[in-house]
Structure formats: structure tokens, C-alpha cells
């Protein structure tokens, strides 16, 4: 049996930009991606702590060290600059493997979005 489990989580980052006129996705600072073991084009779930909105999209790699968290396209309607997000990706694992799997969880500085 296969089940879906949390693979990676970036817990509480602040939206730095919302760009409605972009194709779609979320831009995330490359440093955060590496710390959370996430990659460009990976599917993620976005949870907005401020308003309860949830959405799924894919990652675009942002400039390293920039602290960029930018919702693009239609996703830009789901958050405002300054909102706090949780970004989660999932993996499908064998049930037995999932019992011992340890996800990558990152708790950045919410003010700067920098890895602590």
C-alpha cells in the first residue's frame, strides 16, 4: 500500500510580493528550497495563516538570499504582501517506509524569510 506523507515544510514565511500578471506559481528563495529539500517545479500546498486560504501550485526558484516569497498569477488573489504562509510538499511512500520517514521542516525567521 502507498500513502501520501509530508516530505517538506517551510513553516511561517512572509509574502514579499503578489504578482497577478504572471503565469502562475510561487517563487521561493533558493536558500529556503535547499533547506527544505524542495526543487523547482515541485507541487506544493500553500496555507495562508492570515486568512485560512489553501491552494496548490508549483515552485519557481527565486534569487538565493533574497527572502523572496511571491505568489504569482491567480494565486496572488489568495494572499497579500505581509501575510504569513506555510508551504508543504508531499511524497508517496510505501506504508512501511512511511512509518520511519522523517520530513525536512524549516522554521525561518518570519520577518526576513532567512534560514536560521
Coordinates of C-alpha atoms in Angstrom, one line a residue:
X1 CA 0.0 0.0 0.0
X2 CA 1.2 3.5 -0.8
X3 CA 0.3 6.6 1.3
X4 CA 1.0 10.3 0.9
X5 CA 3.1 11.9 3.7
X6 CA 4.6 15.3 4.4
X7 CA 8.0 15.4 2.6
X8 CA 9.0 19.0 3.3
X9 CA 7.6 22.1 5.1
X10 CA 8.6 25.7 5.2
X11 CA 6.8 26.9 8.4
X12 CA 5.8 30.5 8.5
X13 CA 7.3 32.8 5.9
X14 CA 6.1 36.2 5.0
X15 CA 4.7 37.1 1.5
X16 CA 7.1 39.6 -0.1
X17 CA 5.2 40.0 -3.4
X18 CA 2.0 39.1 -5.1
X19 CA 2.2 39.3 -8.9
X20 CA -1.2 38.9 -10.6
X21 CA 0.2 39.4 -14.1
X22 CA 2.5 36.3 -14.0
X23 CA 1.7 32.9 -15.5
X24 CA 1.3 31.2 -12.1
X25 CA 3.2 29.5 -9.2
X26 CA 5.1 30.6 -6.1
X27 CA 8.6 32.0 -6.2
X28 CA 10.7 30.9 -3.3
X29 CA 14.2 31.9 -2.3
X30 CA 16.7 29.2 -3.4
X31 CA 18.2 29.1 0.1
X32 CA 14.8 28.1 1.6
X33 CA 14.3 25.5 -1.1
X34 CA 17.6 23.8 -0.3
X35 CA 17.0 23.9 3.4
X36 CA 13.6 22.3 2.9
X37 CA 14.7 19.8 0.3
X38 CA 12.3 21.2 -2.3
X39 CA 13.0 21.7 -6.0
X40 CA 11.8 24.0 -8.8
X41 CA 8.5 22.8 -10.4
X42 CA 7.7 20.7 -7.3
X43 CA 4.0 20.7 -6.4
X44 CA 3.3 22.4 -3.1
X45 CA 0.3 23.2 -0.9
X46 CA 0.2 26.8 0.4
X47 CA -1.6 27.6 3.6
X48 CA -2.3 31.2 4.4
X49 CA -2.2 31.7 8.2
X50 CA -3.8 35.1 8.0
X51 CA -6.9 34.3 6.1
X52 CA -7.2 30.4 6.0
X53 CA -6.8 30.2 2.2
X54 CA -5.3 27.0 0.9
X55 CA -4.1 26.3 -2.7
X56 CA -1.9 24.1 -4.7
X57 CA 0.7 25.3 -7.2
X58 CA 4.3 24.7 -8.2
X59 CA 7.6 26.2 -7.3
X60 CA 9.8 28.7 -9.2
X61 CA 13.3 29.1 -7.8
X62 CA 13.9 32.7 -6.5
X63 CA 17.1 34.5 -6.0
X64 CA 19.3 33.0 -3.3
X65 CA 19.3 35.0 -0.1
X66 CA 16.6 37.4 -1.3
X67 CA 13.9 36.1 1.1
X68 CA 11.5 36.0 -1.8
X69 CA 8.1 34.5 -1.3
X70 CA 6.0 35.7 -4.3
X71 CA 2.6 34.3 -5.2
X72 CA 2.1 34.6 -9.0
X73 CA -0.9 34.6 -11.3
X74 CA -4.3 33.6 -9.8
X75 CA -2.6 32.6 -6.5
X76 CA -1.8 36.3 -6.0
X77 CA -5.5 36.7 -5.1
X78 CA -5.1 34.4 -2.2
X79 CA -2.7 36.5 -0.1
X80 CA -1.5 40.0 0.5
X81 CA 2.1 41.1 1.0
X82 CA 2.9 40.6 4.7
X83 CA 0.6 37.5 5.1
X84 CA 2.3 34.5 6.7
X85 CA 2.3 31.2 4.8
X86 CA 3.1 27.6 5.5
X87 CA 4.4 25.8 2.4
X88 CA 4.1 22.0 2.3
X89 CA 5.2 19.3 -0.2
X90 CA 4.2 15.6 0.0
X91 CA 5.7 12.3 -1.2
X92 CA 4.1 9.0 -1.9
X93 CA 5.8 6.2 0.1
X94 CA 5.3 2.6 0.8
X95 CA 3.3 2.2 4.1
X96 CA 6.2 0.6 6.0
X97 CA 8.7 3.1 4.7
X98 CA 6.4 6.0 5.7
X99 CA 6.5 4.8 9.3
X100 CA 10.1 5.8 9.7
X101 CA 10.4 8.6 7.1
X102 CA 11.5 12.0 8.6
X103 CA 10.4 15.1 6.7
X104 CA 12.5 18.2 6.2
X105 CA 11.0 21.0 8.2
X106 CA 12.4 24.5 8.2
X107 CA 11.5 27.3 10.6
X108 CA 12.9 30.5 9.0
X109 CA 12.9 34.0 10.6
X110 CA 9.4 35.2 9.7
X111 CA 10.5 38.8 9.4
X112 CA 13.3 38.2 6.9
X113 CA 12.4 34.7 5.5
X114 CA 16.0 33.7 6.1
X115 CA 17.1 30.3 7.2
X116 CA 18.1 30.4 10.9

